[in-house]
CSV table of C-alpha atoms in Angstrom, one decimal:
chain,number,residue,atom,x,y,z
A,1,MET,CA,47.9,111.6,148.1
A,2,THR,CA,46.5,111.0,144.6
A,3,VAL,CA,46.9,107.4,143.4
A,4,ASP,CA,46.4,106.3,139.8
A,5,TRP,CA,44.8,103.0,140.7
A,6,ARG,CA,44.5,102.0,137.1
A,7,ARG,CA,48.2,102.0,136.5
A,8,GLN,CA,49.5,101.2,139.9
A,9,THR,CA,47.3,98.3,140.9
A,10,ASN,CA,47.9,94.7,139.9
A,11,ARG,CA,44.8,92.9,138.8
A,12,ALA,CA,44.5,89.3,139.9
A,13,GLU,CA,42.4,86.3,139.0
A,14,VAL,CA,40.9,84.0,141.6
A,15,PRO,CA,43.4,81.2,142.2
A,16,ILE,CA,42.3,77.6,142.1
A,17,GLY,CA,43.0,77.2,145.8
A,18,ALA,CA,40.3,79.8,146.7
A,19,GLY,CA,37.6,77.1,146.4
A,20,ASP,CA,34.7,76.7,144.1
A,21,PHE,CA,32.7,79.7,145.4
A,22,PRO,CA,35.1,82.4,146.3
A,23,TRP,CA,32.8,85.2,147.4
A,24,GLU,CA,35.2,86.1,150.2
A,25,TRP,CA,38.4,86.1,148.2
A,26,ALA,CA,38.6,89.8,147.2
A,27,ILE,CA,36.6,91.5,150.0
A,28,ALA,CA,39.7,92.7,151.7
A,29,MET,CA,41.3,94.2,148.6
A,30,PRO,CA,39.7,97.7,148.5
A,31,TYR,CA,40.4,98.3,152.2
A,32,ARG,CA,44.0,97.2,151.9
A,33,CYS,CA,44.7,99.4,148.9
A,34,LEU,CA,43.3,102.5,150.7
A,35,ALA,CA,45.1,101.7,153.9
A,36,ASP,CA,48.5,101.4,152.3
A,37,PRO,CA,48.4,102.9,148.8
A,38,GLU,CA,52.2,102.8,148.3
A,39,HIS,CA,52.7,99.0,148.6
A,40,GLY,CA,51.3,95.8,147.2
A,41,LEU,CA,48.2,97.1,145.5
A,42,VAL,CA,46.0,94.3,144.3
A,43,MET,CA,42.4,94.3,143.0
A,44,PRO,CA,40.4,91.6,141.3
A,45,ALA,CA,40.6,91.5,137.5
A,46,SER,CA,37.5,92.2,135.5
A,47,PRO,CA,35.7,89.0,134.6
A,48,ASP,CA,35.6,90.3,131.0
A,49,THR,CA,39.3,89.6,130.7
A,50,ILE,CA,38.3,85.9,130.7
A,51,SER,CA,36.9,84.6,127.5
A,52,ASP,CA,33.1,84.0,127.7
A,53,ASP,CA,33.0,80.5,126.3
A,54,HIS,CA,32.2,77.0,127.6
A,55,GLN,CA,35.8,76.1,128.2
A,56,ASN,CA,36.3,79.1,130.5
A,57,TYR,CA,32.8,79.0,132.2
A,58,ASP,CA,34.1,78.0,135.7
A,59,ARG,CA,37.0,80.5,135.7
A,60,ARG,CA,34.7,83.4,134.6
A,61,PHE,CA,31.9,82.4,137.1
A,62,ARG,CA,34.4,82.4,140.0
A,63,GLN,CA,35.8,85.7,138.9
A,64,ASN,CA,32.3,87.2,138.7
A,65,LEU,CA,31.6,86.1,142.3
A,66,ALA,CA,34.8,87.6,143.7
A,67,TYR,CA,34.8,90.8,141.6
A,68,TYR,CA,31.2,91.9,142.3
A,69,THR,CA,31.1,90.7,145.9
A,70,ALA,CA,34.1,93.0,146.6
A,71,LEU,CA,32.2,95.9,145.2
A,72,GLN,CA,28.9,95.0,146.9
A,73,SER,CA,30.5,94.5,150.3
A,74,PHE,CA,32.6,97.6,150.1
A,75,LEU,CA,29.6,99.9,149.3
A,76,THR,CA,27.6,98.2,152.1
A,77,TYR,CA,30.1,98.2,154.9
A,78,SER,CA,32.4,101.1,154.2
A,79,PHE,CA,29.9,103.7,152.9
A,80,GLY,CA,27.1,102.1,155.0
A,81,TRP,CA,24.7,102.1,152.1
A,82,THR,CA,21.4,100.2,152.0
A,83,ARG,CA,20.6,101.7,148.6
A,84,HIS,CA,23.4,101.1,146.2
A,85,ASP,CA,21.1,102.3,143.4
A,86,LYS,CA,20.6,105.7,144.9
A,87,GLY,CA,24.3,106.1,145.9
A,88,LEU,CA,25.8,105.2,142.6
A,89,LEU,CA,23.2,107.1,140.6
A,90,TRP,CA,24.0,110.2,142.6
A,91,TRP,CA,27.7,109.7,142.0
A,92,PHE,CA,27.2,109.4,138.2
A,93,GLN,CA,24.9,112.4,138.1
A,94,GLN,CA,27.5,114.5,140.0
A,95,GLY,CA,30.0,113.6,137.3
A,96,LEU,CA,31.9,110.9,139.2
A,97,PRO,CA,33.7,113.1,141.7
A,98,THR,CA,36.8,111.6,143.3
A,99,ASP,CA,37.2,113.9,146.4
A,100,ASP,CA,36.8,110.7,148.5
A,101,PRO,CA,39.6,108.2,147.7
A,102,ARG,CA,37.1,105.4,147.8
A,103,PHE,CA,35.3,106.9,144.8
A,104,ALA,CA,38.6,107.3,143.0
A,105,LEU,CA,39.3,103.6,143.5
A,106,ILE,CA,35.8,102.6,142.3
A,107,LYS,CA,36.2,104.8,139.3
A,108,ASP,CA,39.6,103.5,138.3
A,109,ILE,CA,38.6,99.8,138.8
A,110,TRP,CA,34.9,99.1,138.2
A,111,PHE,CA,34.0,102.2,136.1
A,112,PHE,CA,37.0,101.9,133.8
A,113,ASP,CA,36.4,98.2,133.5
A,114,GLU,CA,32.9,99.2,132.1
A,115,THR,CA,31.2,96.9,134.5
A,116,LEU,CA,29.6,99.5,136.8
A,117,THR,CA,26.6,100.2,134.6
A,118,GLY,CA,25.5,96.5,134.7
A,119,TYR,CA,25.8,96.5,138.4
A,120,LEU,CA,23.8,99.7,138.7
A,121,ALA,CA,21.1,98.4,136.4
A,122,TRP,CA,20.8,95.2,138.5
A,123,SER,CA,20.6,97.2,141.7
A,124,PHE,CA,17.7,99.2,140.3
A,125,GLN,CA,16.0,95.9,139.3
A,126,GLN,CA,16.6,94.4,142.8
A,127,MET,CA,15.0,97.4,144.5
A,128,GLU,CA,12.0,97.2,142.2
A,129,HIS,CA,11.3,93.6,142.8
A,130,LEU,CA,13.0,92.6,146.0
A,131,ALA,CA,13.3,95.8,148.1
A,132,GLU,CA,13.1,94.1,151.6
A,133,GLN,CA,15.7,91.5,150.6
A,134,SER,CA,18.0,94.2,149.1
A,135,ILE,CA,18.4,96.1,152.3
A,136,LEU,CA,18.6,93.0,154.5
A,137,PRO,CA,22.4,93.2,155.4
A,138,LEU,CA,21.9,96.5,157.3
A,139,ARG,CA,18.2,96.2,158.1
A,140,SER,CA,18.7,95.4,161.8
A,141,TRP,CA,20.3,98.8,162.4
A,142,ALA,CA,18.7,101.1,159.8
A,143,LYS,CA,16.2,103.8,161.0
A,144,ALA,CA,13.2,103.9,158.7
A,145,PRO,CA,15.0,102.7,155.6
A,146,ASP,CA,13.8,103.8,152.2
A,147,LEU,CA,12.1,101.0,150.3
A,148,GLN,CA,10.7,103.0,147.4
A,149,PRO,CA,12.3,102.0,144.1
A,150,LEU,CA,13.7,104.8,142.0
A,151,PRO,CA,12.3,105.4,138.5
A,152,VAL,CA,14.9,104.7,135.9
A,153,PRO,CA,16.1,108.0,134.5
A,154,GLU,CA,15.2,108.3,130.8
A,155,GLU,CA,18.8,108.7,129.8
A,156,TRP,CA,19.7,105.4,131.5
A,157,ALA,CA,16.8,103.3,130.3
A,158,ASN,CA,18.5,101.9,127.1
A,159,LYS,CA,21.8,101.4,128.9
A,160,PHE,CA,20.1,99.4,131.6
A,161,ARG,CA,18.1,97.2,129.2
A,162,GLU,CA,21.3,96.4,127.3
A,163,ALA,CA,23.3,95.7,130.4
A,164,LEU,CA,20.7,93.3,131.9
A,165,ARG,CA,20.7,91.2,128.7
A,166,SER,CA,24.4,90.4,129.3
A,167,SER,CA,26.3,88.1,131.6
A,168,PRO,CA,26.4,87.9,134.6
A,169,TRP,CA,23.0,89.6,135.2
A,170,THR,CA,20.9,87.1,133.2
A,171,GLY,CA,21.0,84.2,135.6
A,172,GLY,CA,17.9,84.8,137.7
A,173,SER,CA,17.1,87.6,140.2
A,174,ASP,CA,20.3,87.2,142.3
A,175,PRO,CA,22.7,85.1,140.2
A,176,MET,CA,25.7,85.7,142.5
A,177,HIS,CA,23.9,85.8,145.9
A,178,LEU,CA,25.1,89.3,146.6
A,179,TRP,CA,22.1,90.5,148.6
A,180,GLY,CA,20.6,89.3,151.9
A,181,GLY,CA,22.3,87.9,155.0
A,182,HIS,CA,24.5,85.4,153.1
A,183,HIS,CA,27.7,85.7,151.1
A,184,ALA,CA,28.3,89.4,150.6
A,185,GLY,CA,26.2,90.0,153.7
A,186,ALA,CA,28.5,88.0,156.0
A,187,PRO,CA,29.8,90.9,158.0
A,188,SER,CA,26.2,91.3,159.3
A,189,VAL,CA,25.9,87.7,160.5
A,190,GLY,CA,27.8,84.9,162.2
A,191,GLY,CA,29.3,81.9,160.7
A,192,SER,CA,30.8,81.2,157.3
A,193,PHE,CA,28.8,82.5,154.4
A,194,GLY,CA,25.3,81.3,154.8
A,195,ASP,CA,25.5,79.5,158.1
A,196,LEU,CA,23.4,81.9,160.1
A,197,ASN,CA,23.4,79.8,163.3
A,198,GLU,CA,27.0,80.3,164.1
A,199,PRO,CA,28.0,82.9,166.7
A,200,LEU,CA,29.4,86.3,165.7
A,201,THR,CA,33.1,86.8,165.6
A,202,ARG,CA,34.9,87.7,168.8
A,203,ALA,CA,35.6,91.4,169.0
A,204,GLN,CA,36.8,94.0,171.5
A,205,LEU,CA,37.1,97.7,172.0
A,206,PHE,CA,40.5,99.0,173.2
A,207,GLY,CA,41.5,102.3,174.7
A,208,VAL,CA,38.1,103.9,175.2
A,209,ASP,CA,38.8,107.6,175.4
A,210,GLN,CA,35.6,109.5,176.2
A,211,LYS,CA,37.3,112.9,176.3
A,212,ASN,CA,38.5,112.6,172.7
A,213,ARG,CA,35.6,110.5,171.6
A,214,LYS,CA,37.9,107.7,170.3
A,215,THR,CA,38.3,104.0,170.6
A,216,VAL,CA,39.7,101.0,168.6
A,217,PHE,CA,37.6,98.0,167.5
A,218,VAL,CA,39.3,94.7,166.7
A,219,ALA,CA,37.5,91.7,165.3
A,220,ASP,CA,38.9,88.2,164.8
A,221,SER,CA,36.9,87.3,161.7
A,222,ILE,CA,35.1,88.9,158.7
A,223,ASN,CA,31.9,87.1,159.5
A,224,GLY,CA,29.8,89.2,161.8
A,225,TRP,CA,32.3,92.1,162.3
A,226,TYR,CA,29.7,94.8,161.4
A,227,ALA,CA,27.2,93.3,163.8
A,228,ARG,CA,29.7,93.3,166.6
A,229,LEU,CA,30.7,96.9,165.8
A,230,ALA,CA,27.1,97.9,166.1
A,231,GLU,CA,26.7,95.9,169.3
A,232,LEU,CA,29.8,97.2,171.0
A,233,GLY,CA,29.3,100.8,169.7
A,234,ALA,CA,25.8,100.9,171.2
A,235,GLY,CA,27.4,100.1,174.6
A,236,LEU,CA,29.7,103.1,174.6
A,237,PRO,CA,28.8,106.0,177.0
A,238,GLU,CA,26.6,108.8,175.6
A,239,LEU,CA,28.5,111.9,174.6
A,240,ALA,CA,27.5,115.5,175.5
A,241,GLY,CA,25.5,117.2,172.8
A,242,GLY,CA,24.8,114.0,170.9
A,243,ARG,CA,28.2,113.9,169.5
A,244,SER,CA,29.5,110.7,167.8
A,245,TRP,CA,32.2,108.3,168.8
A,246,ASN,CA,35.0,107.7,166.2
A,247,ILE,CA,36.0,104.1,166.1
A,248,GLU,CA,39.1,102.9,164.3
A,249,VAL,CA,38.1,99.5,162.9
A,250,PHE,CA,40.4,96.6,162.4
A,251,VAL,CA,39.4,93.1,161.2
A,252,LYS,CA,42.3,90.7,161.5
A,253,PRO,CA,42.0,88.9,158.1
A,254,ILE,CA,41.7,92.3,156.4
A,255,GLY,CA,43.6,94.9,158.4
A,256,PHE,CA,42.5,98.5,158.8
A,257,LEU,CA,39.0,99.3,157.4
A,258,GLY,CA,38.7,103.0,158.4
A,259,SER,CA,37.4,105.3,161.1
A,260,TYR,CA,33.7,104.6,161.6
A,261,ARG,CA,30.9,106.6,163.4
A,262,ARG,CA,27.2,106.1,163.7
A,263,SER,CA,24.8,108.3,161.8
A,264,ARG,CA,22.0,109.9,163.9
A,265,GLU,CA,20.1,110.2,160.7
A,266,THR,CA,20.2,106.6,159.5
A,267,GLY,CA,21.3,104.7,162.6
A,268,LEU,CA,24.1,103.0,160.6
A,269,TRP,CA,27.8,102.8,161.1
A,270,PHE,CA,29.9,104.1,158.2
A,271,SER,CA,33.3,105.4,157.3
A,272,GLY,CA,34.1,108.7,155.5
A,273,GLN,CA,32.1,111.8,155.3
A,274,HIS,CA,28.4,111.7,156.3
A,275,ARG,CA,27.3,113.3,153.0
A,276,PHE,CA,28.7,110.3,151.1
A,277,HIS,CA,26.9,108.0,153.5
A,278,SER,CA,23.5,109.7,153.3
A,279,VAL,CA,23.3,109.6,149.5
A,280,GLY,CA,23.1,105.8,149.6
A,281,ASN,CA,20.2,105.6,152.1
């Protein structure tokens, strides 16, 4: 099914009731759109729809947090990417293919909002200066992660320089706290955004079917769900021929996230085709 996400998706601003720092507000939206593309499609509005003046500073700041956290978290925990710079650059260089519906959604939202170049430029900058911190959300499970920064392609150099002079990428090395084990990294850790001492969410596997290599994972909370998936997945019986388990992943505050498996190449859990996982690692 082909969905015109640009035309069929309602774009929403962070409501006042979402709190002062709404990183978590839009994390569920990409998954919900993909799980049920015929009903109730909502994605965060571009922060650029809010005037960039002093009077609207708080509104725009809150929208930036929600909007870019949704992208960062989706690339990390759906695609299983440690290297957003590598994955997105590959996608651009391939001509923005949309044979995976997740790429179609990214194209119709962030690319057409003209915000993706700034995010990509910032991702390159992070890998150049803070490589270890940049891969921290998935570091515990990644086999031999690539920490070498990519050279900026010549055709992108001017675009990157211009993007990094503009809001929101001018407020320090990590102005929205997207990297690391906090905020956008919360599925990797316990507690509520930044409280790393809290236990991981409760989670269970249901209907373990070794013959068909399938089971269902259900987590109670967003915080720590990926860590619990890795933990419970590692406890499943080994399959003949090194074959992979396919785990249908549900996180109660979100719904259905997709069918996940563990890459023998990277050690990471991901959804979708392996070729789209490997380009971002």
